[in-house]
CSV table of N, CA and C and ligand atoms in Angstrom, one decimal:
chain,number,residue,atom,x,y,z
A,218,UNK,N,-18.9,-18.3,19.9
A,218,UNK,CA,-18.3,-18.1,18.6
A,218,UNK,C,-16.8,-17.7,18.7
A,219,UNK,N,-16.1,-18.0,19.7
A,219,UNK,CA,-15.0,-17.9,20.0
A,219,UNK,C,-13.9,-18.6,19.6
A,220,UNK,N,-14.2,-19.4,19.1
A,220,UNK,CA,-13.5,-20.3,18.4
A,220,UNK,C,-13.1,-20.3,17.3
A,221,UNK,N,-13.8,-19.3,16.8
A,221,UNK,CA,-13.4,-19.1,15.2
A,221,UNK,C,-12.3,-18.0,15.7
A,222,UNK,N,-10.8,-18.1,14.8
A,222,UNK,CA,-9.6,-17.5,14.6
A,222,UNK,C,-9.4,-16.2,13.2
A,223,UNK,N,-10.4,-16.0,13.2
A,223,UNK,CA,-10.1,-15.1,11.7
A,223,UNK,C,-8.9,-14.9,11.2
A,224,UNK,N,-8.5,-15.2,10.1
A,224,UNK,CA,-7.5,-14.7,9.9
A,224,UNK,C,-7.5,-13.4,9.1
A,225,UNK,N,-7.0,-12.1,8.9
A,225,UNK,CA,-7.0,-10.6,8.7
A,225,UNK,C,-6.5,-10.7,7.4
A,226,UNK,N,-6.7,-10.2,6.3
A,226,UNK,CA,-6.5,-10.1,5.0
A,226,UNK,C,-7.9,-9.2,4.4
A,227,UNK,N,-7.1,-8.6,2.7
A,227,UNK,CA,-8.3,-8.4,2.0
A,227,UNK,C,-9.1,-9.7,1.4
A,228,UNK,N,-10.1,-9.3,0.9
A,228,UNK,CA,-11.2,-10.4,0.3
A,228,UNK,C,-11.0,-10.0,-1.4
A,229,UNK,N,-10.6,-11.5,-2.1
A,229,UNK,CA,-11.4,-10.8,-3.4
A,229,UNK,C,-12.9,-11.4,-3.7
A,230,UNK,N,-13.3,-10.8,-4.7
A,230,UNK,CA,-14.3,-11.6,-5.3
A,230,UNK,C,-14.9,-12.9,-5.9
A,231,UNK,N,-15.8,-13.1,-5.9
A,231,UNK,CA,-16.2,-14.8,-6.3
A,231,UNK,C,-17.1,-14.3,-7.3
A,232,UNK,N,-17.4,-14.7,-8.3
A,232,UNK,CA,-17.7,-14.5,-9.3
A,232,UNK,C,-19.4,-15.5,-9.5
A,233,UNK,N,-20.3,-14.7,-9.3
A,233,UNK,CA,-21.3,-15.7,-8.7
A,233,UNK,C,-22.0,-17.0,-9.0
A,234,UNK,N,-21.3,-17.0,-10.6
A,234,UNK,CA,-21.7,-18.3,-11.6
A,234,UNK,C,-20.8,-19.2,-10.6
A,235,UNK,N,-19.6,-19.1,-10.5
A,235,UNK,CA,-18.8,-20.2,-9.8
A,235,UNK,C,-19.1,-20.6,-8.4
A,236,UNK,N,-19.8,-19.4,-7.6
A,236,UNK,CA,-20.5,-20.0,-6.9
A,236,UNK,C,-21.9,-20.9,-6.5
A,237,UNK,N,-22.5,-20.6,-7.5
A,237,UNK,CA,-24.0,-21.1,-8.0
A,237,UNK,C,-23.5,-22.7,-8.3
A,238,UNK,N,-22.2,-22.7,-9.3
A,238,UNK,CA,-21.9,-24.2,-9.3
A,238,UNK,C,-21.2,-24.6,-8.3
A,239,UNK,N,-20.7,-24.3,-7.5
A,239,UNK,CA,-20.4,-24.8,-6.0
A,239,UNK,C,-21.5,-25.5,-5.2
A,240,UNK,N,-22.4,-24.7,-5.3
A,240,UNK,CA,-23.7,-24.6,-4.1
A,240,UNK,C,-24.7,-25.8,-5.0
A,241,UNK,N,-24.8,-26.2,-6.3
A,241,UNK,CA,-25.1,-27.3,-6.4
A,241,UNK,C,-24.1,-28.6,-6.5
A,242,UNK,N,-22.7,-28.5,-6.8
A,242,UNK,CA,-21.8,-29.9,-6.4
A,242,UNK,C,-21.8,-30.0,-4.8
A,243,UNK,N,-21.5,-29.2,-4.1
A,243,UNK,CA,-21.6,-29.8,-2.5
A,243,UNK,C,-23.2,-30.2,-2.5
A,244,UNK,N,-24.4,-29.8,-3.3
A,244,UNK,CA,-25.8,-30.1,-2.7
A,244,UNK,C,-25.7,-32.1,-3.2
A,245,UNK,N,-24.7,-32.1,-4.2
A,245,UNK,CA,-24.8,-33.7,-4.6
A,245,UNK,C,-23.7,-34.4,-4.3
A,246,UNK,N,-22.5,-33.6,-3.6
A,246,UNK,CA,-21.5,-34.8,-2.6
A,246,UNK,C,-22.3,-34.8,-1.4
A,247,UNK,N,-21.8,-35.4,-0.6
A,247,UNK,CA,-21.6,-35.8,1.3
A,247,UNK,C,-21.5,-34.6,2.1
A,248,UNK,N,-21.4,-33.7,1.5
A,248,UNK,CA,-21.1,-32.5,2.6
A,248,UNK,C,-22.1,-32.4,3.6
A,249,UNK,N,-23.2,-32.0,3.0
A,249,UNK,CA,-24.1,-32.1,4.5
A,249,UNK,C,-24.2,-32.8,5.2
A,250,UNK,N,-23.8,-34.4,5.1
A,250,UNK,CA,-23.8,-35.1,6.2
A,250,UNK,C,-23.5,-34.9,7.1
A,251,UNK,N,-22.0,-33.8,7.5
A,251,UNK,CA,-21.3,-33.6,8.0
A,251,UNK,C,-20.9,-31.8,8.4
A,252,UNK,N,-21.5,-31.4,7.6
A,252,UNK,CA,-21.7,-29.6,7.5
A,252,UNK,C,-23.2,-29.3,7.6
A,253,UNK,N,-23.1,-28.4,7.9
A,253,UNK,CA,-24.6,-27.4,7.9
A,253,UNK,C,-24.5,-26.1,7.8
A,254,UNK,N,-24.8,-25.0,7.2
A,254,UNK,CA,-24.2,-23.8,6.6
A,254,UNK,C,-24.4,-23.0,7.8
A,255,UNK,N,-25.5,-22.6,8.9
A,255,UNK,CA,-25.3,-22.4,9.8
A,255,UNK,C,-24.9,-22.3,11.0
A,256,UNK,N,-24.7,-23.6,11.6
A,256,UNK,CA,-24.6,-24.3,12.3
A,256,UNK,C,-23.5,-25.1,12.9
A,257,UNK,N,-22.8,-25.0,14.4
A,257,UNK,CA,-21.7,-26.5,13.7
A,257,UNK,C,-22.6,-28.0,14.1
A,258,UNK,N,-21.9,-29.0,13.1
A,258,UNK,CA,-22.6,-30.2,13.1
A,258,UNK,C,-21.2,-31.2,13.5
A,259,UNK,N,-21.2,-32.0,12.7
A,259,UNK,CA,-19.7,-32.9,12.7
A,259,UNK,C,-18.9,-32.1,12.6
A,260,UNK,N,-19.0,-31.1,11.7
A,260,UNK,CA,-17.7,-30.3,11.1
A,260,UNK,C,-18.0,-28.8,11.2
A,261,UNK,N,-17.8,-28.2,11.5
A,261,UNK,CA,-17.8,-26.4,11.7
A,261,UNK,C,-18.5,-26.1,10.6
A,262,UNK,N,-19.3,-25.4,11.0
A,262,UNK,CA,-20.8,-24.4,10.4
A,262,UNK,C,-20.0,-23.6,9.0
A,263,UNK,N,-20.4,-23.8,7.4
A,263,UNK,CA,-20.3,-23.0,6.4
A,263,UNK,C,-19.9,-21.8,6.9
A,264,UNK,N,-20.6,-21.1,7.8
A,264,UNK,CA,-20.2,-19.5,7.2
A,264,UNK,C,-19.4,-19.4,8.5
A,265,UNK,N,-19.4,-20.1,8.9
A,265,UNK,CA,-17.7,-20.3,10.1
A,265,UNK,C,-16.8,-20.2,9.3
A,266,UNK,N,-16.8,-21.2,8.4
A,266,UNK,CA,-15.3,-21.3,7.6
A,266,UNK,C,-15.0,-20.6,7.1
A,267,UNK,N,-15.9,-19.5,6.3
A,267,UNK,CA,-16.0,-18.4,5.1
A,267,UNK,C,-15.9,-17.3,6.1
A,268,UNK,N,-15.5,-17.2,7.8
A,268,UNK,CA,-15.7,-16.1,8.1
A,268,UNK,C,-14.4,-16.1,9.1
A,269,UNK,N,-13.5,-17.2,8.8
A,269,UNK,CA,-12.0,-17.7,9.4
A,269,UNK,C,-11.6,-17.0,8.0
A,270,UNK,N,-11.5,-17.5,7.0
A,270,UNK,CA,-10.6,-17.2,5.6
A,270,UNK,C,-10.8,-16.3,4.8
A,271,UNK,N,-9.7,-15.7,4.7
A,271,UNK,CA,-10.0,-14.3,3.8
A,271,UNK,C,-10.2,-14.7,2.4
A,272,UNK,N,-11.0,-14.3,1.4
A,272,UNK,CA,-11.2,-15.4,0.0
A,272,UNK,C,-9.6,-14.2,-1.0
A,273,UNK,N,-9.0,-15.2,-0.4
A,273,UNK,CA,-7.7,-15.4,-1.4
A,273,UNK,C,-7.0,-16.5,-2.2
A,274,UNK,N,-6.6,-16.6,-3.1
A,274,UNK,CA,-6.5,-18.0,-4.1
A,274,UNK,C,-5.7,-19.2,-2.9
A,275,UNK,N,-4.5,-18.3,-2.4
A,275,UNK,CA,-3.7,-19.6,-1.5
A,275,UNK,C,-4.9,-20.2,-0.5
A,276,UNK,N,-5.8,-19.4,0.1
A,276,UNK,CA,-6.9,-20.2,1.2
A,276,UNK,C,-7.6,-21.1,0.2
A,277,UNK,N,-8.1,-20.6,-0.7
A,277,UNK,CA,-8.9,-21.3,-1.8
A,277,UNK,C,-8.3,-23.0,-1.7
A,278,UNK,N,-7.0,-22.7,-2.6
A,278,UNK,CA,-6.3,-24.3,-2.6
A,278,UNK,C,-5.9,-24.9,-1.4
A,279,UNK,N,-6.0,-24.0,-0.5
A,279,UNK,CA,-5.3,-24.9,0.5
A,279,UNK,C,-6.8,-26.0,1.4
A,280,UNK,N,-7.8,-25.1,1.2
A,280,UNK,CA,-8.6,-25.9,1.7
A,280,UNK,C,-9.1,-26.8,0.8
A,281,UNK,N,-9.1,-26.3,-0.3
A,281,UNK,CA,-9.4,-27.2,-1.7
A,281,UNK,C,-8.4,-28.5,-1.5
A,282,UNK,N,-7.7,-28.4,-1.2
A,282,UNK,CA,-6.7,-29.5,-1.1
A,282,UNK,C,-7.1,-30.5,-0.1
A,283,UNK,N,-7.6,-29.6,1.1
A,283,UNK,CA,-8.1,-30.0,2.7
A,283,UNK,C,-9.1,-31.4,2.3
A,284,UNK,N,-10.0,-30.8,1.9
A,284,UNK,CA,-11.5,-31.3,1.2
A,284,UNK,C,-10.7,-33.1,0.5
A,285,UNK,N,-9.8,-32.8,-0.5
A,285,UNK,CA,-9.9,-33.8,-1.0
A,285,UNK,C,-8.8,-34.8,-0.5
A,286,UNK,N,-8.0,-34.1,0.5
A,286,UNK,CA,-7.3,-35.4,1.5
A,286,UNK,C,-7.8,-35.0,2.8
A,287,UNK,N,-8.6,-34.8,3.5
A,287,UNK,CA,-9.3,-35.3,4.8
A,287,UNK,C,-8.4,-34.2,5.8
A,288,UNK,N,-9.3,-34.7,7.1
A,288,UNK,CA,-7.9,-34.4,8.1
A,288,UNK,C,-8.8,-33.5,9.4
A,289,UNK,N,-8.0,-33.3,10.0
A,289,UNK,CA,-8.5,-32.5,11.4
A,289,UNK,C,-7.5,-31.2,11.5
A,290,UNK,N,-7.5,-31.1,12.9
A,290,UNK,CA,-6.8,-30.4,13.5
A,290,UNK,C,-6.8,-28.7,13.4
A,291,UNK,N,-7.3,-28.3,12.2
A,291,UNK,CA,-7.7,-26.9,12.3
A,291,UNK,C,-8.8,-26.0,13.3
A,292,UNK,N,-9.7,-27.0,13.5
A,292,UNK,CA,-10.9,-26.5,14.4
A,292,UNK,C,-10.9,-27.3,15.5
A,293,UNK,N,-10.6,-28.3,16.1
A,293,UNK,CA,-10.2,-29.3,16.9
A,293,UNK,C,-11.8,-29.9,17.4
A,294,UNK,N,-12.1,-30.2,15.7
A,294,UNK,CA,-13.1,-30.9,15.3
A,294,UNK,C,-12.8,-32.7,15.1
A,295,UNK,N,-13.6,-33.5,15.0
A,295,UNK,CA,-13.4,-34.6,14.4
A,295,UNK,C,-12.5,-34.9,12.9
A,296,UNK,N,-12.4,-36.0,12.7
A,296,UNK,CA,-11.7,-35.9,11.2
A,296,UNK,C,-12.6,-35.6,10.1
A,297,UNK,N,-12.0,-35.1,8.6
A,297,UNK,CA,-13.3,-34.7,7.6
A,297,UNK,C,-12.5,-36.1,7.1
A,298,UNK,N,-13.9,-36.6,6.5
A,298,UNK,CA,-13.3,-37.6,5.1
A,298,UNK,C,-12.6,-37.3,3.9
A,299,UNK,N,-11.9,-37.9,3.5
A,299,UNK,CA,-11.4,-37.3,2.5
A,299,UNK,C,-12.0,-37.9,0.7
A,300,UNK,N,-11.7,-36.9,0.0
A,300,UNK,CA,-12.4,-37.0,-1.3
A,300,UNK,C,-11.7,-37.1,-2.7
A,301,UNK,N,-10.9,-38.0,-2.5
A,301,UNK,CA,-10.1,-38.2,-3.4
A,301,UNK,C,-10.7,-38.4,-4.8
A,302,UNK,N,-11.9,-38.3,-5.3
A,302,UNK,CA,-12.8,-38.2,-6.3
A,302,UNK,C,-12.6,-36.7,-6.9
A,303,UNK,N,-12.5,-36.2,-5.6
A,303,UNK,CA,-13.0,-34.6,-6.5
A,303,UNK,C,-11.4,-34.1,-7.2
A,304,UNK,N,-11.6,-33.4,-8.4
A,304,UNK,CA,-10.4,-32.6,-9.2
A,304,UNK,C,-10.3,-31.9,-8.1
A,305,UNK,N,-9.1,-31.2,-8.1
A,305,UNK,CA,-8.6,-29.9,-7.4
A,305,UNK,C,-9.7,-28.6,-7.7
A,306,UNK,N,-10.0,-28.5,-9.0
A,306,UNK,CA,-10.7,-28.0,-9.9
A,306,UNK,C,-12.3,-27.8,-8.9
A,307,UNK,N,-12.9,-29.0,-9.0
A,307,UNK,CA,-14.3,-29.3,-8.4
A,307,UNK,C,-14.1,-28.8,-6.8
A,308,UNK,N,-12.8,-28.8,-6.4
A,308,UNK,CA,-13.1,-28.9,-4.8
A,308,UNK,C,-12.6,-27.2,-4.7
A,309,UNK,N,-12.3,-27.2,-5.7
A,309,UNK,CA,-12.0,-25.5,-5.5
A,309,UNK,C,-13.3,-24.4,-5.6
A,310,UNK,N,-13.8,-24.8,-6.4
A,310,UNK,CA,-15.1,-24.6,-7.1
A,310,UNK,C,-16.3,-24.3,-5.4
A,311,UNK,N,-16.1,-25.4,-5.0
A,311,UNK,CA,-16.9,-26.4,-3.9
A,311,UNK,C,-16.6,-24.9,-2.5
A,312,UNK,N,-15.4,-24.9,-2.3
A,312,UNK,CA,-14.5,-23.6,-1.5
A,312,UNK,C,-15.1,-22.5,-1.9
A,313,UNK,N,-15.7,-22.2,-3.1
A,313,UNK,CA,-15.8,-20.8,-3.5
A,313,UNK,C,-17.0,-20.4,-3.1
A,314,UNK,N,-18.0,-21.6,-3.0
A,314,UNK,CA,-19.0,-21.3,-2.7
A,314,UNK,C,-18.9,-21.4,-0.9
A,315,UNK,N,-18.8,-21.9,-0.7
A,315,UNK,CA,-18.6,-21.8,1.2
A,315,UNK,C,-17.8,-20.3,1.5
A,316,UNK,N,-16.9,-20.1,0.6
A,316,UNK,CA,-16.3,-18.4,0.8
A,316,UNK,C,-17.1,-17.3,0.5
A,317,UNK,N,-18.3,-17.7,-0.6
A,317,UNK,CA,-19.4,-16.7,-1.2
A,317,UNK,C,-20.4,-16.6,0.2
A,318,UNK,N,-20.5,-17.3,1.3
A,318,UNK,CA,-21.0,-17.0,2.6
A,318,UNK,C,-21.0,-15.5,3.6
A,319,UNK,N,-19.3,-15.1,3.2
A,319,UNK,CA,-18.5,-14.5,3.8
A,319,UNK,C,-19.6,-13.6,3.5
A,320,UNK,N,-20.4,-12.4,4.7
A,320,UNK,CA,-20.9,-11.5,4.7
A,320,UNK,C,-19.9,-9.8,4.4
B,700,LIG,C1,-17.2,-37.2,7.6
B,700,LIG,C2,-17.6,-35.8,7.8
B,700,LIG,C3,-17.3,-34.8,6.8
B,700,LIG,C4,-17.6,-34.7,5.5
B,700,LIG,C5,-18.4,-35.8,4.7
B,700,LIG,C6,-17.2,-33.4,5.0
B,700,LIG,N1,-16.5,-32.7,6.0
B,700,LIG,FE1,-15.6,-30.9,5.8
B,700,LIG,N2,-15.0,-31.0,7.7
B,700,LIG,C7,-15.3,-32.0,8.6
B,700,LIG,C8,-14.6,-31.8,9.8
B,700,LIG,C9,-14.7,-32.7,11.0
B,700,LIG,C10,-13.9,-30.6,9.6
B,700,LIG,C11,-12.9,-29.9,10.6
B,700,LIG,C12,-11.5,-30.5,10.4
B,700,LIG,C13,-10.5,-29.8,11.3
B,700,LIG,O1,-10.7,-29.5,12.4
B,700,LIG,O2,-9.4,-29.5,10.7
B,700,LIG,C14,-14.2,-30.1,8.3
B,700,LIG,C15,-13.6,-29.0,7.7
B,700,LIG,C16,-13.9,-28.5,6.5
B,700,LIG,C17,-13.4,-27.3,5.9
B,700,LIG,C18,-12.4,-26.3,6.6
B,700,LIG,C19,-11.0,-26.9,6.6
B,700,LIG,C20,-10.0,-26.1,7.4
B,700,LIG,O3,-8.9,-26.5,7.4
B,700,LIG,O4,-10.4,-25.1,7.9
B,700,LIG,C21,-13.9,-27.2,4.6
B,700,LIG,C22,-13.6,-26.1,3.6
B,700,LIG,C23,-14.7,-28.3,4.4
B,700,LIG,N3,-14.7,-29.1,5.5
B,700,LIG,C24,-15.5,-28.6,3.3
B,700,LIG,C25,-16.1,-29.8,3.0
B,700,LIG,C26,-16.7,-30.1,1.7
B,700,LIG,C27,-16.7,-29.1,0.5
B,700,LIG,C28,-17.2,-31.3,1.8
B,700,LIG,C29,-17.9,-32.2,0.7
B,700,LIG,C30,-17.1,-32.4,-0.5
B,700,LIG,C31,-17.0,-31.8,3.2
B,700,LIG,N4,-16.3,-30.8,3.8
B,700,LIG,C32,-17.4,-33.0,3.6
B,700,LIG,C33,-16.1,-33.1,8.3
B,700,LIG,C34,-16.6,-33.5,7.1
Protein backbone atom coordinates (compact mmCIF):
# COMPACT_ATOMS: atom_id res chain seq x y z
CA UNK A 1 0.00 0.00 0.00
CA UNK A 2 2.91 2.14 -0.41
CA UNK A 3 2.12 3.68 -3.16
CA UNK A 4 -0.44 5.61 -2.25
CA UNK A 5 0.98 9.39 -1.52
CA UNK A 6 -1.65 10.91 0.80
CA UNK A 7 -1.87 14.17 0.60
CA UNK A 8 -2.46 16.01 4.39
CA UNK A 9 -5.29 18.40 4.57
CA UNK A 10 -8.78 18.72 6.39
CA UNK A 11 -11.77 16.78 4.99
CA UNK A 12 -15.10 18.31 4.45
CA UNK A 13 -18.21 16.63 4.12
CA UNK A 14 -20.24 14.96 1.35
CA UNK A 15 -23.59 15.26 1.76
CA UNK A 16 -24.88 11.63 1.38
CA UNK A 17 -27.76 12.24 -1.28
CA UNK A 18 -24.85 13.39 -3.61
CA UNK A 19 -23.17 10.53 -2.92
CA UNK A 20 -25.95 7.93 -3.35
CA UNK A 21 -26.26 9.69 -6.88
CA UNK A 22 -22.62 9.20 -7.57
CA UNK A 23 -22.61 5.53 -6.54
CA UNK A 24 -25.46 4.93 -9.08
CA UNK A 25 -23.93 7.12 -12.22
CA UNK A 26 -20.54 5.40 -11.95
CA UNK A 27 -22.81 1.92 -11.39
CA UNK A 28 -24.14 2.95 -15.21
CA UNK A 29 -20.83 4.51 -16.89
CA UNK A 30 -17.51 2.27 -17.64
CA UNK A 31 -16.00 2.70 -14.46
CA UNK A 32 -15.83 -0.63 -13.29
CA UNK A 33 -14.39 -1.87 -16.19
CA UNK A 34 -11.50 -0.40 -15.22
CA UNK A 35 -11.91 0.37 -11.21
CA UNK A 36 -12.86 -1.83 -8.43
CA UNK A 37 -13.64 -0.09 -5.11
CA UNK A 38 -11.31 -2.35 -3.26
CA UNK A 39 -8.91 -3.40 -5.13
CA UNK A 40 -6.32 -2.14 -7.85
CA UNK A 41 -7.57 -3.30 -11.33
CA UNK A 42 -6.62 -1.32 -14.58
CA UNK A 43 -6.79 1.72 -12.50
CA UNK A 44 -6.12 2.12 -8.65
CA UNK A 45 -8.63 0.69 -6.18
CA UNK A 46 -11.76 3.45 -5.14
CA UNK A 47 -10.87 3.82 -1.69
CA UNK A 48 -7.16 4.34 -2.77
CA UNK A 49 -8.16 7.40 -4.42
CA UNK A 50 -10.47 8.59 -1.54
CA UNK A 51 -7.61 7.81 0.82
CA UNK A 52 -4.71 9.96 -1.42
CA UNK A 53 -7.29 13.18 -1.44
CA UNK A 54 -8.34 15.21 1.13
CA UNK A 55 -12.24 15.87 0.09
CA UNK A 56 -11.80 19.50 -0.73
CA UNK A 57 -13.62 21.33 -3.72
CA UNK A 58 -10.08 22.00 -5.64
CA UNK A 59 -9.41 17.89 -5.47
CA UNK A 60 -13.08 17.45 -6.26
CA UNK A 61 -12.57 19.38 -9.81
CA UNK A 62 -9.39 18.58 -10.41
CA UNK A 63 -10.13 15.00 -10.62
CA UNK A 64 -13.52 15.72 -11.90
CA UNK A 65 -11.76 17.22 -14.69
CA UNK A 66 -9.22 14.10 -14.71
CA UNK A 67 -12.32 11.73 -15.32
CA UNK A 68 -13.50 13.65 -18.20
CA UNK A 69 -10.14 14.27 -20.17
CA UNK A 70 -8.34 10.93 -19.48
CA UNK A 71 -4.66 10.63 -18.73
CA UNK A 72 -2.09 8.90 -16.59
CA UNK A 73 0.74 9.70 -14.71
CA UNK A 74 -0.55 10.26 -11.16
CA UNK A 75 -0.33 6.57 -10.01
CA UNK A 76 1.96 5.35 -12.74
CA UNK A 77 -0.90 3.39 -13.85
CA UNK A 78 -2.10 2.81 -17.36
CA UNK A 79 -3.99 5.58 -19.26
CA UNK A 80 -7.85 6.29 -17.93
CA UNK A 81 -10.17 6.94 -20.88
CA UNK A 82 -11.47 9.93 -21.10
CA UNK A 83 -15.27 11.02 -20.82
CA UNK A 84 -15.98 13.80 -22.67
CA UNK A 85 -19.83 12.93 -22.21
CA UNK A 86 -19.91 13.67 -18.67
CA UNK A 87 -20.83 17.62 -17.40
CA UNK A 88 -18.17 18.77 -15.00
CA UNK A 89 -21.30 18.63 -12.94
CA UNK A 90 -21.89 14.61 -13.33
CA UNK A 91 -18.21 13.85 -13.00
CA UNK A 92 -18.01 15.88 -9.91
CA UNK A 93 -20.91 14.22 -8.48
CA UNK A 94 -19.19 10.74 -9.68
CA UNK A 95 -15.76 12.13 -7.32
CA UNK A 96 -17.95 12.63 -4.42
CA UNK A 97 -18.90 9.44 -4.26
CA UNK A 98 -15.30 7.69 -4.58
CA UNK A 99 -14.36 10.49 -1.77
CA UNK A 100 -17.56 9.32 0.47
CA UNK A 101 -15.10 6.03 0.71
CA UNK A 102 -12.61 7.97 2.63
CA UNK A 103 -12.91 6.12 6.14
C1 LIG B 1 -9.97 2.53 -19.56
C2 LIG B 1 -9.89 2.33 -18.11
C3 LIG B 1 -10.57 3.34 -17.21
C4 LIG B 1 -11.89 3.72 -17.18
C5 LIG B 1 -13.01 3.27 -18.09
C6 LIG B 1 -12.02 4.62 -16.04
N1 LIG B 1 -10.81 4.80 -15.42
FE1 LIG B 1 -10.44 6.03 -13.85
N2 LIG B 1 -8.47 5.58 -13.98
C7 LIG B 1 -7.90 4.67 -14.85
C8 LIG B 1 -6.46 4.68 -14.68
C9 LIG B 1 -5.47 3.82 -15.46
C10 LIG B 1 -6.19 5.64 -13.67
C11 LIG B 1 -4.82 6.07 -13.14
C12 LIG B 1 -4.35 7.25 -13.98
C13 LIG B 1 -3.05 7.81 -13.47
O1 LIG B 1 -2.13 7.07 -13.12
O2 LIG B 1 -2.96 9.05 -13.46
C14 LIG B 1 -7.47 6.17 -13.24
C15 LIG B 1 -7.61 7.13 -12.26
C16 LIG B 1 -8.83 7.63 -11.80
C17 LIG B 1 -8.98 8.60 -10.76
C18 LIG B 1 -7.83 9.25 -9.98
C19 LIG B 1 -7.15 10.30 -10.85
C20 LIG B 1 -5.95 10.92 -10.22
O3 LIG B 1 -5.36 11.81 -10.87
O4 LIG B 1 -5.57 10.58 -9.08
C21 LIG B 1 -10.32 8.83 -10.61
C22 LIG B 1 -11.00 9.79 -9.64
C23 LIG B 1 -11.00 7.99 -11.57
N3 LIG B 1 -10.07 7.27 -12.27
C24 LIG B 1 -12.37 7.91 -11.72
C25 LIG B 1 -13.01 7.25 -12.77
C26 LIG B 1 -14.43 7.33 -13.02
C27 LIG B 1 -15.43 8.12 -12.18
C28 LIG B 1 -14.68 6.59 -14.13
C29 LIG B 1 -16.01 6.38 -14.87
C30 LIG B 1 -16.63 7.58 -15.38
C31 LIG B 1 -13.39 6.04 -14.57
N4 LIG B 1 -12.41 6.45 -13.71
C32 LIG B 1 -13.23 5.21 -15.68
C33 LIG B 1 -8.58 3.89 -15.77
C34 LIG B 1 -9.91 4.02 -16.10
Amino acid sequence: MDYIRAIPGLNDSIPTEIAEKGKVMIAYSDCYTCHKIQERSVGPAFIDIAKRYPVKKVYIDMLAQKVILGGSRSWGYPVMSPHPKLSLEEARVMVSYIMSMKE
